[in-house]
Coordinates of C-alpha atoms in Angstrom, one line a residue:
Chain A
M27 CA -5.5 4.3 35.7
L28 CA -6.6 7.9 35.7
A29 CA -10.4 6.7 36.0
K30 CA -9.3 5.2 39.3
M31 CA -7.7 8.4 40.6
V32 CA -10.9 10.3 39.5
L33 CA -12.8 7.9 41.9
F34 CA -11.1 9.4 44.8
V35 CA -11.3 13.2 44.0
P36 CA -13.5 15.0 46.9
S37 CA -16.1 17.0 45.3
F38 CA -16.0 20.6 46.4
P39 CA -17.2 23.9 44.9
Q40 CA -15.3 25.1 42.2
T41 CA -14.2 28.8 41.6
P42 CA -15.0 29.8 38.3
T43 CA -11.3 29.8 37.2
E44 CA -10.6 26.6 38.6
M45 CA -11.6 23.4 36.5
S46 CA -12.3 20.2 38.0
E47 CA -10.1 17.2 37.3
I48 CA -13.1 15.9 35.2
A49 CA -13.2 19.1 33.1
E50 CA -9.4 18.7 32.6
K51 CA -9.4 15.2 31.5
V52 CA -12.5 15.8 29.0
K53 CA -10.6 18.6 27.6
A54 CA -7.6 16.6 27.0
I55 CA -9.4 13.9 25.4
I56 CA -11.1 16.5 23.0
I57 CA -7.7 18.0 22.1
D58 CA -6.3 14.6 21.7
K59 CA -9.1 12.9 19.4
L60 CA -10.2 16.2 17.3
G61 CA -6.6 17.6 17.0
V62 CA -7.9 21.2 18.2
E63 CA -6.1 23.7 20.2
A64 CA -6.7 23.9 24.0
S65 CA -8.0 27.7 23.5
E66 CA -10.9 26.3 21.3
V67 CA -12.2 24.0 23.9
T68 CA -14.5 26.3 25.5
P69 CA -17.8 24.9 27.6
E70 CA -20.0 26.4 24.8
A71 CA -18.2 24.8 21.8
S72 CA -20.0 22.5 19.8
F73 CA -18.3 19.4 18.8
T74 CA -19.4 19.5 15.3
N75 CA -19.9 23.0 14.6
D76 CA -17.1 24.4 16.3
L77 CA -14.3 21.8 16.7
G78 CA -14.6 20.1 13.2
A79 CA -16.2 16.6 14.4
D80 CA -17.9 14.3 12.2
S81 CA -20.5 11.8 13.4
L82 CA -18.0 9.1 13.7
D83 CA -15.5 11.4 15.6
T84 CA -18.7 12.2 18.1
V85 CA -19.0 8.4 18.5
E86 CA -15.5 8.0 19.4
L87 CA -15.3 10.8 22.0
I88 CA -18.4 9.4 23.7
M89 CA -16.7 6.0 23.7
E90 CA -13.4 7.6 25.1
F91 CA -15.4 9.3 27.8
E92 CA -16.9 6.2 28.8
K93 CA -13.6 4.3 28.9
E94 CA -11.9 7.1 30.9
F95 CA -14.6 7.5 33.7
N96 CA -15.9 4.0 33.8
V97 CA -19.3 4.7 32.9
S98 CA -21.7 3.7 30.3
I99 CA -23.4 6.4 28.3
P100 CA -26.8 5.3 26.6
D101 CA -27.5 6.3 23.3
D102 CA -30.5 8.4 23.9
Q103 CA -28.2 10.4 26.5
A104 CA -25.3 10.6 24.1
E105 CA -27.2 12.4 21.6
N106 CA -27.6 15.2 24.3
I107 CA -24.0 15.5 24.6
A108 CA -23.0 18.0 21.8
T109 CA -20.9 20.8 23.5
V110 CA -17.8 20.4 25.9
G111 CA -19.9 21.6 28.7
Q112 CA -22.6 19.2 28.2
A113 CA -20.0 16.3 28.4
I114 CA -18.4 18.1 31.2
S115 CA -21.8 18.2 33.3
Y116 CA -22.9 14.8 32.2
L117 CA -19.7 13.3 33.6
E118 CA -19.5 15.3 36.8
E119 CA -22.8 13.8 37.5
H120 CA -22.3 10.0 36.5
A121 CA -18.6 9.4 36.8
K122 CA -18.2 6.8 39.4
Chain H
M9 CA -15.1 1.8 -31.6
S10 CA -11.5 2.9 -31.5
L11 CA -9.6 2.6 -28.3
R12 CA -7.7 5.3 -27.1
R13 CA -3.9 5.5 -26.3
V14 CA -2.9 5.5 -22.6
V15 CA 0.0 7.2 -21.3
V16 CA 1.8 7.6 -17.7
T17 CA 2.1 11.1 -16.9
G18 CA 3.2 10.7 -13.0
I19 CA 4.9 8.5 -10.8
G20 CA 5.2 8.1 -7.0
A21 CA 6.9 5.5 -4.6
I22 CA 7.5 5.0 -0.9
T23 CA 9.6 1.9 -0.4
P24 CA 11.9 0.3 1.6
L25 CA 14.5 1.5 -0.8
G26 CA 13.7 5.4 -0.5
S27 CA 10.4 7.3 0.3
T28 CA 9.9 9.3 -3.2
A29 CA 10.2 7.5 -6.7
P30 CA 13.8 9.2 -7.6
A31 CA 15.0 7.9 -4.1
Y32 CA 13.4 4.5 -4.9
W33 CA 15.1 4.5 -8.4
E34 CA 18.7 5.4 -6.9
G35 CA 18.5 2.6 -4.5
L36 CA 17.4 -0.1 -7.5
A37 CA 20.1 1.2 -10.1
Q38 CA 22.6 0.8 -7.1
G39 CA 21.5 -2.6 -6.0
V40 CA 20.6 -1.7 -2.4
S41 CA 18.9 -4.4 0.0
G42 CA 15.9 -3.0 1.9
A43 CA 15.9 -5.6 4.6
G44 CA 16.7 -5.0 8.1
P45 CA 15.5 -6.4 11.7
I46 CA 11.8 -6.0 12.0
T47 CA 11.4 -2.7 14.5
R48 CA 7.4 -2.6 13.9
F49 CA 6.9 -4.9 16.9
D50 CA 8.9 -7.5 18.8
A51 CA 9.5 -10.3 16.5
S52 CA 12.0 -12.2 18.9
K53 CA 9.5 -15.3 18.9
F54 CA 8.8 -15.4 15.3
K55 CA 10.4 -17.8 12.8
T56 CA 11.3 -14.7 10.6
R57 CA 12.7 -11.7 12.2
F58 CA 13.7 -9.4 9.6
A59 CA 11.5 -7.5 6.6
C60 CA 11.8 -4.8 4.1
E61 CA 10.4 -1.8 6.1
V62 CA 10.1 1.7 4.8
K63 CA 13.0 3.4 6.7
N64 CA 12.3 6.0 9.3
Y65 CA 8.6 6.3 8.9
T66 CA 6.6 8.9 11.0
P67 CA 2.9 9.8 9.7
D68 CA 3.5 13.4 11.2
D69 CA 6.2 13.9 8.8
Y70 CA 2.9 13.6 6.1
F71 CA -0.5 14.1 7.9
D72 CA -1.7 16.1 10.5
R73 CA -2.4 14.0 13.5
K74 CA -6.1 13.7 13.4
E75 CA -6.1 12.9 9.6
G76 CA -3.6 10.2 10.1
R77 CA -5.1 8.5 13.0
K78 CA -7.8 7.8 10.9
M79 CA -6.0 5.9 8.1
D80 CA -4.5 2.5 8.3
L81 CA -0.7 2.5 7.7
F82 CA -1.4 1.1 4.0
T83 CA -3.6 3.8 3.3
Q84 CA -1.2 6.3 4.5
F85 CA 1.4 4.8 2.1
G86 CA -1.4 5.0 -0.8
V87 CA -1.8 8.7 -0.1
I88 CA 1.9 9.3 -0.1
A89 CA 2.5 7.8 -3.2
S90 CA -0.4 9.1 -5.2
D91 CA 0.2 12.6 -3.7
E92 CA 3.7 12.4 -5.3
A93 CA 2.3 10.8 -8.5
I94 CA -0.4 13.7 -8.6
K95 CA 2.0 16.5 -8.1
D96 CA 4.4 14.9 -10.7
A97 CA 1.6 14.8 -13.2
G98 CA 0.4 18.5 -12.5
L99 CA -3.1 17.5 -12.4
H100 CA -4.4 20.0 -10.0
E101 CA -2.2 22.9 -11.7
S102 CA -3.6 21.9 -14.8
G103 CA -7.0 22.2 -13.9
V104 CA -8.3 19.2 -15.0
N105 CA -12.1 18.1 -14.8
K106 CA -12.0 16.0 -11.8
D107 CA -15.3 14.3 -12.5
R108 CA -13.5 12.7 -15.3
V109 CA -10.5 11.6 -12.8
G110 CA -10.7 8.2 -11.5
V111 CA -8.9 6.4 -8.8
I112 CA -8.5 2.4 -9.0
W113 CA -5.9 1.1 -6.5
G114 CA -4.7 -2.1 -5.3
S115 CA -4.4 -3.9 -1.9
G116 CA -4.2 -7.7 -1.3
I117 CA -5.1 -7.3 2.4
G118 CA -6.1 -3.8 3.5
G119 CA -5.9 -2.9 7.1
L120 CA -4.2 -5.5 8.8
T121 CA -2.7 -3.3 11.7
T122 CA -6.3 -1.9 12.3
F123 CA -7.7 -5.2 12.3
Q124 CA -5.2 -6.9 14.4
Q125 CA -5.4 -4.1 17.0
E126 CA -9.0 -3.9 17.3
S127 CA -9.1 -7.7 17.8
F128 CA -6.3 -7.3 20.6
N129 CA -8.3 -4.6 22.4
F130 CA -11.4 -6.8 22.4
A131 CA -9.6 -9.8 23.5
K132 CA -7.9 -7.8 26.5
G133 CA -11.4 -6.7 27.6
D134 CA -14.4 -8.6 29.4
G135 CA -16.4 -9.1 26.2
T136 CA -18.1 -5.6 26.0
P137 CA -17.8 -4.7 22.6
R138 CA -15.8 -1.5 22.6
Y139 CA -14.7 -1.2 18.8
N140 CA -13.7 1.9 17.3
P141 CA -16.1 3.8 15.1
F142 CA -13.2 4.3 12.6
F143 CA -12.2 0.5 12.8
I144 CA -14.2 -0.5 9.7
P145 CA -13.5 2.6 7.3
K146 CA -9.6 2.2 8.4
M147 CA -9.6 -1.6 7.7
I148 CA -11.4 -2.1 4.5
A149 CA -9.0 -2.1 1.6
D150 CA -10.9 0.5 -0.4
S151 CA -10.5 3.2 2.3
S152 CA -7.1 3.6 0.1
S153 CA -8.9 4.6 -3.0
G154 CA -11.7 6.6 -1.0
N155 CA -9.1 8.8 0.7
I156 CA -7.2 9.3 -2.2
S157 CA -10.2 10.6 -4.2
I158 CA -11.6 12.6 -1.2
K159 CA -8.2 14.5 -0.6
N160 CA -8.1 15.4 -4.2
G161 CA -12.1 15.8 -5.1
F162 CA -11.7 13.2 -7.7
R163 CA -15.2 12.0 -8.6
G164 CA -14.5 9.6 -11.4
P165 CA -14.4 5.6 -11.2
N166 CA -13.4 4.6 -7.6
F167 CA -12.6 1.2 -6.5
V168 CA -9.9 -1.4 -5.3
T169 CA -8.9 -4.6 -6.7
T170 CA -7.9 -7.3 -4.4
S171 CA -6.0 -10.5 -6.0
A172 CA -3.2 -10.9 -3.5
C173 CA 0.3 -10.1 -5.0
A174 CA -1.0 -9.5 -8.2
S175 CA -3.7 -6.4 -7.0
S176 CA -1.8 -3.4 -7.9
S177 CA -1.1 -4.9 -11.6
D178 CA -4.9 -5.4 -11.7
S179 CA -5.6 -2.1 -10.7
I180 CA -3.2 -0.8 -13.4
V181 CA -4.8 -2.8 -16.1
S182 CA -8.3 -1.8 -15.0
A183 CA -7.2 1.8 -15.2
Y184 CA -5.9 1.4 -18.6
N185 CA -9.2 -0.2 -19.5
Y186 CA -11.2 2.5 -18.4
I187 CA -9.4 5.1 -20.3
R188 CA -9.0 3.1 -23.4
L189 CA -12.6 2.6 -23.5
G190 CA -13.1 6.3 -22.8
M191 CA -14.9 6.0 -19.2
A192 CA -12.7 8.2 -17.7
D193 CA -9.6 10.5 -19.1
V194 CA -7.1 10.3 -16.0
V195 CA -6.8 7.5 -13.5
V196 CA -4.7 7.5 -10.2
T197 CA -3.7 3.8 -9.8
G198 CA -1.1 1.6 -8.2
G199 CA -1.3 -0.1 -5.1
S200 CA -0.1 -0.4 -1.2
E201 CA 0.4 -2.8 1.4
A202 CA 1.3 -2.8 5.3
A203 CA 1.5 -6.3 6.4
I204 CA 4.6 -6.3 8.8
T205 CA 2.5 -7.1 11.9
E206 CA 2.4 -9.9 14.0
A207 CA -0.6 -11.1 12.3
G208 CA 0.9 -11.0 8.9
V209 CA 4.6 -12.3 9.7
G210 CA 3.3 -15.1 11.8
G211 CA 0.7 -15.7 8.9
F212 CA 2.9 -16.1 6.1
N213 CA 5.4 -18.2 8.3
A214 CA 2.7 -20.4 8.9
L215 CA 2.5 -20.9 5.3
K216 CA 6.3 -21.5 5.1
A217 CA 6.4 -18.9 2.3
M218 CA 8.9 -16.5 3.8
S219 CA 12.6 -16.5 4.3
E220 CA 13.9 -17.6 7.4
R221 CA 17.5 -16.3 6.8
N222 CA 17.8 -14.2 10.1
D223 CA 21.5 -14.2 10.3
D224 CA 21.5 -12.3 7.0
P225 CA 18.8 -10.3 6.4
A226 CA 20.3 -8.1 3.5
T227 CA 20.9 -11.4 1.4
A228 CA 17.7 -13.5 2.1
S229 CA 16.1 -12.2 -0.8
R230 CA 17.7 -14.2 -3.5
P231 CA 15.7 -14.9 -6.4
Y232 CA 17.0 -17.6 -8.9
D233 CA 19.9 -18.4 -6.5
K234 CA 20.1 -22.1 -5.6
D235 CA 19.8 -21.6 -2.0
R236 CA 16.5 -19.2 -2.0
D237 CA 14.0 -19.9 0.9
G238 CA 11.3 -17.8 0.5
F239 CA 10.3 -14.3 0.1
V240 CA 10.9 -11.4 2.2
L241 CA 8.1 -9.2 3.3
G242 CA 7.9 -5.6 2.1
E243 CA 5.9 -2.6 2.7
G244 CA 5.0 0.7 1.0
G245 CA 3.1 1.7 -2.2
G246 CA 3.6 2.6 -5.8
A247 CA 1.5 5.0 -8.0
L248 CA 1.2 6.0 -11.5
V249 CA -1.1 8.5 -13.2
V250 CA -2.5 7.3 -16.1
E251 CA -4.2 9.2 -19.2
D252 CA -5.6 9.5 -22.3
Y253 CA -3.1 10.7 -24.7
E254 CA -5.1 13.4 -26.4
H255 CA -5.9 14.4 -23.0
A256 CA -2.2 14.6 -21.8
K257 CA -1.2 16.3 -25.0
A258 CA -3.6 18.9 -24.7
R259 CA -2.5 19.9 -21.3
G260 CA 1.3 19.7 -22.2
A261 CA 2.0 17.0 -19.7
K262 CA 5.2 15.3 -19.7
I263 CA 5.0 11.4 -20.9
Y264 CA 7.0 8.9 -19.0
A265 CA 5.8 5.7 -21.2
E266 CA 2.8 4.3 -22.8
I267 CA 1.0 1.3 -21.7
I268 CA 0.1 -0.7 -24.6
G269 CA -1.4 -4.1 -23.2
G270 CA -2.5 -5.8 -20.3
G271 CA -3.0 -9.6 -19.7
L272 CA -4.8 -11.6 -17.2
S273 CA -5.2 -15.3 -16.4
S274 CA -5.6 -17.8 -13.6
D275 CA -4.0 -21.1 -12.6
A276 CA -7.0 -22.7 -11.7
Y277 CA -4.7 -25.0 -9.7
H278 CA -4.1 -24.4 -5.8
I279 CA -4.8 -21.6 -3.5
T280 CA -1.1 -20.8 -2.6
A281 CA 1.3 -23.3 -4.9
P282 CA 2.0 -22.1 -8.2
D283 CA 1.2 -24.7 -11.0
P284 CA 4.5 -26.3 -11.7
T285 CA 3.7 -26.6 -15.3
G286 CA 3.4 -22.9 -15.5
E287 CA 0.5 -23.2 -17.9
G288 CA -1.6 -19.9 -16.4
V289 CA 1.7 -17.8 -16.2
V290 CA 2.2 -19.0 -20.1
L291 CA -1.2 -17.8 -20.7
V292 CA -0.9 -14.5 -19.0
M293 CA 2.0 -13.5 -20.9
Q294 CA 0.6 -14.7 -24.3
N295 CA -2.5 -12.6 -23.3
A296 CA -0.5 -9.5 -22.5
L297 CA 1.7 -9.8 -25.9
R298 CA -1.6 -10.4 -28.0
D299 CA -3.3 -7.4 -26.4
A300 CA -0.4 -5.3 -27.0
G301 CA 0.0 -6.5 -30.6
I302 CA 3.6 -7.3 -30.2
T303 CA 5.5 -10.3 -30.8
P304 CA 8.3 -11.9 -27.9
E305 CA 11.2 -10.5 -29.9
D306 CA 10.0 -7.1 -29.4
V307 CA 10.2 -7.1 -25.3
D308 CA 13.2 -6.2 -23.9
Y309 CA 13.0 -6.2 -20.4
I310 CA 10.7 -8.6 -18.1
N311 CA 10.4 -7.3 -14.4
T312 CA 9.3 -10.6 -13.1
H313 CA 7.4 -11.7 -10.2
G314 CA 10.4 -13.6 -8.7
T315 CA 9.8 -13.6 -5.1
S316 CA 12.6 -15.8 -4.1
T317 CA 10.5 -19.0 -3.3
P318 CA 11.9 -22.3 -4.4
L319 CA 9.0 -23.3 -6.6
G320 CA 7.5 -20.0 -7.9
D321 CA 11.0 -18.8 -9.5
G322 CA 11.4 -21.7 -11.6
A323 CA 8.0 -22.2 -13.1
E324 CA 8.0 -18.4 -13.9
I325 CA 11.2 -18.9 -16.0
K326 CA 10.2 -21.8 -17.5
A327 CA 6.7 -20.2 -18.5
I328 CA 9.0 -17.2 -19.8
Q329 CA 11.1 -19.7 -22.0
K330 CA 8.1 -21.2 -23.3
V331 CA 6.5 -17.8 -24.5
F332 CA 9.6 -16.3 -25.9
G333 CA 11.5 -19.5 -27.1
E334 CA 14.9 -18.3 -28.6
A335 CA 14.0 -14.6 -27.9
A336 CA 14.3 -15.2 -24.1
Y337 CA 18.0 -15.3 -24.2
N338 CA 17.8 -11.7 -25.7
L339 CA 15.9 -10.5 -22.8
N340 CA 17.0 -8.8 -19.3
I341 CA 15.2 -10.6 -17.0
S342 CA 15.1 -9.0 -13.2
S343 CA 13.4 -9.4 -9.9
T344 CA 13.6 -6.0 -8.0
K345 CA 12.1 -8.0 -5.0
S346 CA 15.6 -8.9 -4.3
M347 CA 16.0 -5.4 -3.2
T348 CA 12.7 -4.0 -1.7
G349 CA 11.2 -7.5 -0.8
H350 CA 7.8 -8.4 -1.7
L351 CA 5.1 -5.6 -1.1
L352 CA 2.3 -8.2 -1.7
G353 CA -0.7 -6.0 -3.1
G354 CA 1.5 -3.0 -3.6
A355 CA 4.2 -5.1 -5.7
G356 CA 2.5 -4.5 -9.2
G357 CA 2.5 -0.7 -8.4
I358 CA 6.1 -0.2 -7.3
E359 CA 7.4 -2.7 -10.1
A360 CA 5.4 -0.9 -12.8
V361 CA 7.5 2.3 -11.5
A362 CA 10.8 0.4 -11.7
S363 CA 9.8 -1.0 -15.3
I364 CA 8.9 3.0 -16.3
L365 CA 12.0 4.0 -14.9
A366 CA 14.0 1.4 -16.6
I367 CA 12.7 2.5 -20.1
Q368 CA 13.2 6.2 -19.1
H369 CA 16.8 5.7 -18.0
G370 CA 17.8 3.0 -20.1
I371 CA 19.1 0.9 -17.2
I372 CA 18.1 -2.6 -16.3
P373 CA 17.8 -2.6 -12.3
P374 CA 19.5 -5.9 -11.1
T375 CA 18.4 -9.0 -9.3
I376 CA 20.8 -8.9 -6.3
N377 CA 21.9 -11.6 -4.0
H378 CA 23.2 -13.9 -6.6
F379 CA 25.8 -16.3 -5.4
T380 CA 25.2 -19.9 -6.6
D381 CA 23.5 -20.8 -9.9
D382 CA 20.4 -22.8 -9.8
P383 CA 21.0 -26.0 -12.1
E384 CA 17.5 -26.4 -12.8
L385 CA 17.5 -22.8 -14.5
D386 CA 18.9 -22.1 -17.9
A387 CA 22.1 -20.2 -17.4
R388 CA 21.8 -18.8 -20.9
L389 CA 19.4 -16.5 -19.8
N390 CA 20.1 -12.9 -18.6
F391 CA 19.0 -12.6 -15.2
T392 CA 20.5 -9.1 -14.5
F393 CA 22.4 -10.6 -11.6
N394 CA 23.7 -8.0 -9.0
E395 CA 24.8 -5.1 -10.9
A396 CA 22.6 -3.1 -13.2
Q397 CA 22.8 -3.1 -16.8
K398 CA 22.6 -0.5 -19.5
R399 CA 20.3 -1.3 -22.1
E400 CA 17.9 0.8 -24.4
V401 CA 14.6 -0.5 -23.3
N402 CA 11.9 0.0 -25.6
I403 CA 9.2 -2.5 -24.3
A404 CA 9.2 -3.6 -21.0
V405 CA 6.9 -6.1 -19.3
S406 CA 5.9 -6.3 -15.7
N407 CA 4.6 -9.7 -14.2
T408 CA 2.9 -10.1 -10.8
F409 CA 1.2 -13.3 -9.6
G410 CA -1.1 -13.7 -6.4
F411 CA -2.4 -16.4 -4.0
G412 CA -5.4 -18.0 -5.3
G413 CA -4.0 -18.2 -8.7
H414 CA -4.3 -15.0 -10.3
N415 CA -1.7 -13.8 -13.0
T416 CA -1.2 -10.2 -14.6
S417 CA 1.0 -8.7 -16.8
V418 CA 1.4 -5.2 -18.1
V419 CA 3.2 -4.1 -21.1
F420 CA 5.0 -0.6 -21.3
R421 CA 6.5 0.9 -24.2
K422 CA 8.7 4.0 -24.5
F423 CA 6.8 6.7 -25.4
R424 CA 6.9 7.9 -29.2
D425 CA 4.4 10.6 -30.9

């Protein structure tokens, strides 16, 4: 449902304090799956080093992103998504 | 080589009668039924619409959300029961050598909820596999013993026994063997199951193994009653901490009971039906008594498998009479499944706890829901019908039998130095 809503979000420049809808959703998924506090989910935060994810958690996160944003993230690109910020930029670029 | 003595130093249980071992015992002693309408899923189209569920269960009461999400319900029950037993035994407080502590758990099925959920999800999609990375580690039966050891840092022997409804008696016998052989000093053992799902209820209904007494769930599990019509599915887990006696003594542990024997056998007859001659069941009790070095006259109480099925109950009683002869009339016999329902691979765990607490309290928990004598069963036997009976229990035997023809008996004795 939300993935469909995202389709119609017009892209306009963000102010530094305002997060895109994609970023909000990415953050919500991370909070839900990793059981962390919202304040910990900063753009620089690494899933494994800062947010306590193990290798399986990381796979699950990528799958959740694919499902939520209706994208397919190839393994070689998934390897480069290690921080919150990297996930957001990837999805802002590729989400349909 | 001489075999070491093995004692029980901790117990834990999460059951349809109560979510701790003391609460479970209170339900047993009072003869309470754990049955009620199924709440875990919409059972309105199922032949059986009731079960013995663990009441008011919320994973958040026991686990942080991230931790709980990675465990199937049967593993959650296992961790909860074993946590209680480990705390009861004071293992961490004693600073035991964790390299010498094992976990040998029992589960007949494993993560059925997880398997079912992932299969549903796949079936709903377009054929693209989107299996969760936690699917396999949540589902496999040994994720229970794995999680218990990870949580506690126990690095000794670690595995799960699977023999359907005998699973957690087999785990207890294995734990007993590993300790008496000196391969571990302490083993956390028992078993758990959580099969009250569409697949579990639908599957057992198809086997025509479960009671369909939907108009009166509380009296549906009625072992040895003439009108019994099948077992009632239960869920939960039971745990024991079993320990080398010298090890327990050295750390000043309290001792509940001693395990003095284990017997195993197979029917070699049919994948689900019990052998009507009861030969495998005769053999398992003979093996257990021989291993324990006792005679039939020494036994006070048999906690029977007694699932409330027309065939199985009768076969077990005939086997008891064959093994015990005249001494059978001096036994207390009871099926606590009349109250808990049938926990499948968790049955041996909670029934071991029941047998040990019967020894401790000098009370035999009853076989509730007895209305009409079965003319096929010898009325001179004491089935402990409907109300608990006081009795000094020196030796208790716990029987469990599983689909596949697996039979296991464990012998517990009141502890004496």
